[in-house]
Short mmCIF file of C-alpha atoms in Angstrom, two decimals:
data_model
loop_
_atom_site.label_atom_id
_atom_site.label_comp_id
_atom_site.label_asym_id
_atom_site.label_seq_id
_atom_site.Cartn_x
_atom_site.Cartn_y
_atom_site.Cartn_z
CA MET A 700 -10.40 11.64 16.98
CA SER A 701 -10.51 8.31 15.16
CA TYR A 702 -7.80 5.69 14.91
CA GLU A 703 -7.14 2.87 12.46
CA THR A 704 -6.58 0.02 14.93
CA VAL A 705 -7.98 1.12 18.28
CA LEU A 706 -11.24 2.47 19.60
CA LEU A 707 -11.22 5.22 22.22
CA GLU A 708 -14.35 6.20 24.06
CA GLN A 709 -15.27 7.98 27.24
CA SER A 710 -17.71 5.81 29.16
CA GLU A 711 -18.42 8.52 31.73
CA PRO A 712 -16.64 11.76 32.62
CA GLY A 713 -12.99 11.01 33.31
CA ILE A 714 -13.19 7.28 32.51
CA TRP A 715 -11.70 6.32 29.15
CA LEU A 716 -11.75 2.92 27.41
CA LEU A 717 -9.09 2.08 24.83
CA THR A 718 -9.82 -1.12 22.86
CA VAL A 719 -7.22 -2.65 20.54
CA ASN A 720 -9.48 -3.52 17.62
CA ARG A 721 -7.84 -6.26 15.54
CA PRO A 722 -9.71 -9.37 16.68
CA LYS A 723 -8.92 -11.36 13.51
CA SER A 724 -5.20 -11.08 14.34
CA LEU A 725 -5.83 -11.57 18.08
CA ASN A 726 -5.11 -7.84 18.52
CA ALA A 727 -1.46 -8.35 17.60
CA LEU A 728 0.87 -5.38 17.96
CA ALA A 729 1.81 -4.03 14.54
CA PRO A 730 3.50 -0.64 14.06
CA GLN A 731 0.16 1.10 13.40
CA VAL A 732 -1.30 -0.38 16.60
CA LEU A 733 1.56 1.05 18.64
CA ASP A 734 1.13 4.44 16.95
CA ASP A 735 -2.60 4.40 17.68
CA ILE A 736 -2.17 3.32 21.33
CA ALA A 737 0.39 6.09 21.88
CA ALA A 738 -1.80 8.73 20.19
CA ALA A 739 -4.89 7.64 22.14
CA THR A 740 -2.93 7.70 25.42
CA ARG A 741 -1.73 11.25 24.60
CA ALA A 742 -5.32 12.28 23.82
CA VAL A 743 -6.51 11.01 27.21
CA ALA A 744 -3.56 12.69 28.97
CA ALA A 745 -4.64 15.99 27.34
CA ASP A 746 -8.03 15.69 29.07
CA ALA A 747 -7.60 17.58 32.35
CA GLY A 748 -10.53 15.61 33.78
CA ALA A 749 -9.12 12.17 32.94
CA ARG A 750 -9.26 9.92 36.00
CA CYS A 751 -8.57 6.48 34.51
CA LEU A 752 -7.67 4.68 31.27
CA LEU A 753 -9.00 1.15 30.81
CA VAL A 754 -7.23 -0.91 28.14
CA THR A 755 -8.63 -4.07 26.58
CA GLY A 756 -8.68 -6.10 23.38
CA ALA A 757 -11.60 -6.65 21.01
CA GLY A 758 -13.16 -10.09 20.75
CA GLU A 759 -13.34 -13.01 23.12
CA ARG A 760 -10.01 -14.71 22.41
CA ALA A 761 -7.27 -12.22 23.15
CA PHE A 762 -6.30 -9.12 25.04
CA ILE A 763 -3.18 -8.77 22.87
CA ALA A 764 -1.47 -11.91 21.59
CA GLY A 765 1.94 -10.29 21.24
CA ALA A 766 3.71 -8.72 18.30
CA ASP A 767 2.41 -9.12 14.77
CA ILE A 768 4.92 -11.75 13.60
CA ALA A 769 3.83 -11.43 9.95
CA ALA A 770 4.58 -7.70 10.01
CA MET A 771 7.86 -8.22 11.87
CA SER A 772 9.14 -10.92 9.51
CA ALA A 773 8.93 -8.47 6.61
CA MET A 774 10.93 -5.76 8.40
CA PRO A 775 14.55 -5.00 7.56
CA VAL A 776 16.84 -4.93 10.61
CA LEU A 777 16.67 -1.15 11.18
CA GLU A 778 12.90 -1.11 10.80
CA GLY A 779 12.70 -3.93 13.34
CA ARG A 780 14.83 -1.87 15.74
CA ASP A 781 12.53 1.13 15.23
CA PHE A 782 9.51 -1.10 15.92
CA ALA A 783 11.07 -2.24 19.21
CA LEU A 784 11.83 1.36 20.21
CA LYS A 785 8.27 2.36 19.33
CA GLY A 786 7.02 -0.42 21.59
CA HIS A 787 9.20 0.85 24.45
CA ALA A 788 7.90 4.41 24.00
CA THR A 789 4.29 3.23 23.93
CA LEU A 790 4.67 1.23 27.13
CA ARG A 791 6.49 4.13 28.76
CA ALA A 792 3.47 6.37 28.02
CA PHE A 793 1.38 4.09 30.25
CA GLU A 794 3.96 4.31 33.00
CA LEU A 795 4.09 8.11 32.83
CA ALA A 796 0.33 8.68 32.51
CA PRO A 797 -0.98 11.08 35.18
CA PHE A 798 -3.88 8.71 35.88
CA PRO A 799 -4.16 4.98 36.59
CA VAL A 800 -4.03 2.63 33.61
CA ILE A 801 -5.97 -0.59 34.13
CA ALA A 802 -5.58 -3.57 31.79
CA LEU A 803 -8.78 -5.58 31.34
CA VAL A 804 -7.38 -8.91 30.16
CA ASN A 805 -9.99 -11.06 28.46
CA GLY A 806 -7.95 -13.82 26.83
CA PHE A 807 -4.38 -14.28 25.61
CA ALA A 808 -1.87 -11.72 26.88
CA LEU A 809 1.31 -13.03 25.29
CA GLY A 810 4.70 -11.50 24.58
CA GLY A 811 4.24 -7.77 24.03
CA GLY A 812 0.63 -8.07 25.13
CA CYS A 813 1.73 -9.49 28.46
CA GLU A 814 4.32 -6.73 28.78
CA LEU A 815 1.71 -4.09 27.93
CA ALA A 816 -0.55 -5.48 30.65
CA MET A 817 2.37 -5.48 33.12
CA MET A 818 2.99 -1.78 32.42
CA ALA A 819 -0.53 -0.99 33.59
CA ASP A 820 -1.01 0.05 37.19
CA MET A 821 -3.46 -2.81 37.69
CA ILE A 822 -4.62 -5.90 35.80
CA ILE A 823 -8.14 -7.24 36.02
CA ALA A 824 -8.19 -10.68 34.40
CA SER A 825 -11.15 -12.79 33.33
CA GLU A 826 -11.16 -16.53 33.97
CA LYS A 827 -10.11 -16.94 30.30
CA ALA A 828 -6.95 -14.85 30.71
CA LYS A 829 -3.66 -16.54 29.86
CA PHE A 830 -0.35 -14.75 30.38
CA GLY A 831 2.98 -15.76 28.91
CA GLN A 832 6.26 -14.90 27.21
CA PRO A 833 6.43 -17.58 24.48
CA GLU A 834 9.41 -15.92 22.78
CA ILE A 835 11.74 -17.41 25.38
CA LYS A 836 11.15 -20.85 23.81
CA LEU A 837 12.73 -19.40 20.64
CA GLY A 838 15.76 -18.09 22.53
CA VAL A 839 14.56 -14.49 22.24
CA ILE A 840 14.35 -12.15 25.22
CA PRO A 841 11.08 -10.28 25.76
CA GLY A 842 11.27 -7.13 23.65
CA ALA A 843 10.19 -4.72 26.36
CA GLY A 844 12.10 -6.45 29.14
CA GLY A 845 9.20 -8.62 30.40
#
């Protein structure tokens, strides 16, 4: 199966790698990204031999640099609410996965990206990894409860 914003590959039997593939936007979480992450996680869960899901971001600069602010700023209130609920459901899929989810953090993990990493069972961080919840400086609580 192919996805618009993520790559999913099996590196060896039972070991899956999900890569958020939007390096120009620092792998920001837009609605399509959340849909693709959820669909890819379901696809791995359907594999009876799945032993592990590794999650990372494309490029050298970011794991996931949070929500796609440009996409969010164009959303009416109810669409913004739906986006937040979609984010919750996507993160919950990691929590409920019948296999370990390991976040491979290779750069910025900010806002929703930090929360996504925290929902993994384990985080392996490079020396370039930077974690944070910058939305608190704007008086906004982390969207997924981070």
